[in-house]
PDB file of C-alpha atoms in Angstrom:
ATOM      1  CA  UNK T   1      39.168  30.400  47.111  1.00  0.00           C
ATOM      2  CA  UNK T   2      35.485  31.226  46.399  1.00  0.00           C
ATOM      3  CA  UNK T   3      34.326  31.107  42.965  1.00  0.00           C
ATOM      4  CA  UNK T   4      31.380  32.930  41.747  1.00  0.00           C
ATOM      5  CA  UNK T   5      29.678  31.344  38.314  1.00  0.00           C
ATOM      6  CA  UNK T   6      27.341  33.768  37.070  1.00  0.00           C
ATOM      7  CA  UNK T   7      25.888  34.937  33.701  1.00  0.00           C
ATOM      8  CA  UNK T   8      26.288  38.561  32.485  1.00  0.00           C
ATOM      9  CA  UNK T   9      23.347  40.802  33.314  1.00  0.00           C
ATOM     10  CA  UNK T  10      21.795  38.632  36.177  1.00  0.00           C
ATOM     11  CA  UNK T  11      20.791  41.122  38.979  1.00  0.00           C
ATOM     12  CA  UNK T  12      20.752  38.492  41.432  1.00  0.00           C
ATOM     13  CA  UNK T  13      24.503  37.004  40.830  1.00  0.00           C
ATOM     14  CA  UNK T  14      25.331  41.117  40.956  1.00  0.00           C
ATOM     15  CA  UNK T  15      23.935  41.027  44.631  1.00  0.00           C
ATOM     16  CA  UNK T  16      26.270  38.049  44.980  1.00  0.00           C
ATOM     17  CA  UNK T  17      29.618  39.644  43.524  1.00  0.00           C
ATOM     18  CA  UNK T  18      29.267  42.874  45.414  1.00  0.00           C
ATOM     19  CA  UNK T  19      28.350  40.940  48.541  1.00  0.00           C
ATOM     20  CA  UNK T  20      31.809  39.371  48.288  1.00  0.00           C
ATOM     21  CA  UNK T  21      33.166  42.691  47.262  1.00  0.00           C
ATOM     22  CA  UNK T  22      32.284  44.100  50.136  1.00  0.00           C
ATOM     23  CA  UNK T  23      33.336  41.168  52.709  1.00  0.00           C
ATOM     24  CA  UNK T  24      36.796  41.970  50.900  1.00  0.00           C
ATOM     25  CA  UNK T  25      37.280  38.283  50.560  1.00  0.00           C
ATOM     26  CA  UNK T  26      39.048  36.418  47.940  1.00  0.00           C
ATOM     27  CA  UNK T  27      37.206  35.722  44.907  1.00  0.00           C
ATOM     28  CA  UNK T  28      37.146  35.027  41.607  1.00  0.00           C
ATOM     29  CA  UNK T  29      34.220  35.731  39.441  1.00  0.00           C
ATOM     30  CA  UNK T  30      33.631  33.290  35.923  1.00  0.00           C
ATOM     31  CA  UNK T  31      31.263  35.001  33.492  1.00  0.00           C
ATOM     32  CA  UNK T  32      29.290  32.152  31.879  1.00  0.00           C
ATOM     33  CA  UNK T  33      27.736  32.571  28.312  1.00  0.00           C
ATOM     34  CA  UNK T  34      27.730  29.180  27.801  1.00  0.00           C
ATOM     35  CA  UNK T  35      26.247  26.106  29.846  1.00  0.00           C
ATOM     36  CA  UNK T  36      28.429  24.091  27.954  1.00  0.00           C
ATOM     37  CA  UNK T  37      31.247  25.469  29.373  1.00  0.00           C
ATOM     38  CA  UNK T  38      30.232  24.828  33.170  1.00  0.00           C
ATOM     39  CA  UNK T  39      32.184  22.845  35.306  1.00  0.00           C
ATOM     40  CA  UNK T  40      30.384  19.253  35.459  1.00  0.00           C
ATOM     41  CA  UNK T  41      29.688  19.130  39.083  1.00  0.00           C
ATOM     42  CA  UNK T  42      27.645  23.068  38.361  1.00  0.00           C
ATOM     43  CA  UNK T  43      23.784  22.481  36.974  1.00  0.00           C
ATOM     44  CA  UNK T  44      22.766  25.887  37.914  1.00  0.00           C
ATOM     45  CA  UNK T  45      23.790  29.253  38.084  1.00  0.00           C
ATOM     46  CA  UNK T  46      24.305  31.329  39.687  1.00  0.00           C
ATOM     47  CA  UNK T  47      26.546  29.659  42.000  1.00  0.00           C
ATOM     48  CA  UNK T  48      28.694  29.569  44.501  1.00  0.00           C
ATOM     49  CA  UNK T  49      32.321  27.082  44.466  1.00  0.00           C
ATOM     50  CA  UNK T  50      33.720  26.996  48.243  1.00  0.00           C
ATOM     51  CA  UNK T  51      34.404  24.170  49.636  1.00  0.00           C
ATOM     52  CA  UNK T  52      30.929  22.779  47.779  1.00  0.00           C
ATOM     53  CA  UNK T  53      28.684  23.793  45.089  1.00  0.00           C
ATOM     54  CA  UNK T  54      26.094  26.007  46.737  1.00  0.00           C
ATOM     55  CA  UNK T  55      23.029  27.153  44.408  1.00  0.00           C
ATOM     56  CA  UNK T  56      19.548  28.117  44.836  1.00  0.00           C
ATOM     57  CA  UNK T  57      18.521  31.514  46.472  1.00  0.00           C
ATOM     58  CA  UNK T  58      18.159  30.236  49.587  1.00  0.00           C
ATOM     59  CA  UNK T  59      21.621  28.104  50.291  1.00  0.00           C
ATOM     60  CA  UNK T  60      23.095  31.153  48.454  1.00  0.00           C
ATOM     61  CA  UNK T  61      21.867  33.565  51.164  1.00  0.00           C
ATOM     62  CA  UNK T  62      23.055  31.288  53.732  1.00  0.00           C
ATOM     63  CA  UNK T  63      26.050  30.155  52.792  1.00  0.00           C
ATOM     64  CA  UNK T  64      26.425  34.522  52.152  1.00  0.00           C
ATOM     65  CA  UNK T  65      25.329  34.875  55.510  1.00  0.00           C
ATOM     66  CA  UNK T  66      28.361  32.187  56.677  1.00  0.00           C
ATOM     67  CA  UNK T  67      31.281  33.951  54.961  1.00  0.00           C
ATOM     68  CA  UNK T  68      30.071  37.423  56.209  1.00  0.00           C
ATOM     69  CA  UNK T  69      30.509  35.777  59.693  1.00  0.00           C
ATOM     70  CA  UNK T  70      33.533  34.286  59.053  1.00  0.00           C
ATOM     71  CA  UNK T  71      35.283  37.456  57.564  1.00  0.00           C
ATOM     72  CA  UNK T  72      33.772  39.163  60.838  1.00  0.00           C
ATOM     73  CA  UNK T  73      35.952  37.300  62.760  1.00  0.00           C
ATOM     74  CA  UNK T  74      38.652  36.860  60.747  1.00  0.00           C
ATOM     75  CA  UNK T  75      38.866  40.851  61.352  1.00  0.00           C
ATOM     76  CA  UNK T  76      38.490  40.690  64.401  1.00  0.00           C
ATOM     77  CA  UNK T  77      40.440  38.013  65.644  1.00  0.00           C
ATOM     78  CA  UNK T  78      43.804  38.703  62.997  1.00  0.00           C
ATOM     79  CA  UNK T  79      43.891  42.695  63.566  1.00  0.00           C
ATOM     80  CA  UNK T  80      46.460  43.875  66.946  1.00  0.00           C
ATOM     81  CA  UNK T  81      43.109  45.392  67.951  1.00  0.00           C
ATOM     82  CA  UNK T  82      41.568  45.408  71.263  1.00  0.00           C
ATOM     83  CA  UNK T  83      37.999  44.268  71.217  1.00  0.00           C
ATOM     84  CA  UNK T  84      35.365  43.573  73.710  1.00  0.00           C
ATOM     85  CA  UNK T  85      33.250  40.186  73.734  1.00  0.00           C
ATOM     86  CA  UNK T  86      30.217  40.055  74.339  1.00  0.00           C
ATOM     87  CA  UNK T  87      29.717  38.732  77.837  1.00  0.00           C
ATOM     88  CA  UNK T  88      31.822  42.142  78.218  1.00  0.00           C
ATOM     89  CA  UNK T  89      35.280  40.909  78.319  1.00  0.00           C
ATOM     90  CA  UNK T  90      38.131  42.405  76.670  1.00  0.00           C
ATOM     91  CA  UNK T  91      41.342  41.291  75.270  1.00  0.00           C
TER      92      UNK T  91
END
């Protein structure tokens, strides 16, 4: 499961928790007051806890970027939907 480590009132690690909202994926979000209190293997925040410890706005965007494209087809692919590919096959 994805965990989000964020401090209160950071705009930024907002984007990042409604981002996951919104990919309805399962989360879990740890409101940090303290750095003391981090995991050891965290040094910044906010950040992301996947399979990895992603940080920094860029591998946060992209690693964002990775899930969104993973839930896409994880809707696509578990629904009893018909779909149509995009070489124009269908299912």
């Amino acid at each position: 499961m994805v965990t989000l480590y964020r401090q209160p009132g950071d705009p930024w690690a907002d984007e990042i928790e409604e981002a996951l909202r919104e990919m309805v994926i399962a989360h879990e979000v740890e409101h940090v007051e303290d750095a003391d209190a981090l995991p050891e293997v965290i040094s910044e925040l906010p950040a992301l806890h996947d399979d990895e410890v992603v940080t920094g706005a860029s591998a946060l965007r992209s690693h964002l970027q990775t899930l969104r494209a993973l839930m896409a087809d994880w809707n696509r692919f578990q629904s009893d939907a018909c779909y149509v590919e995009d070489d124009g096959s269908i299912c």
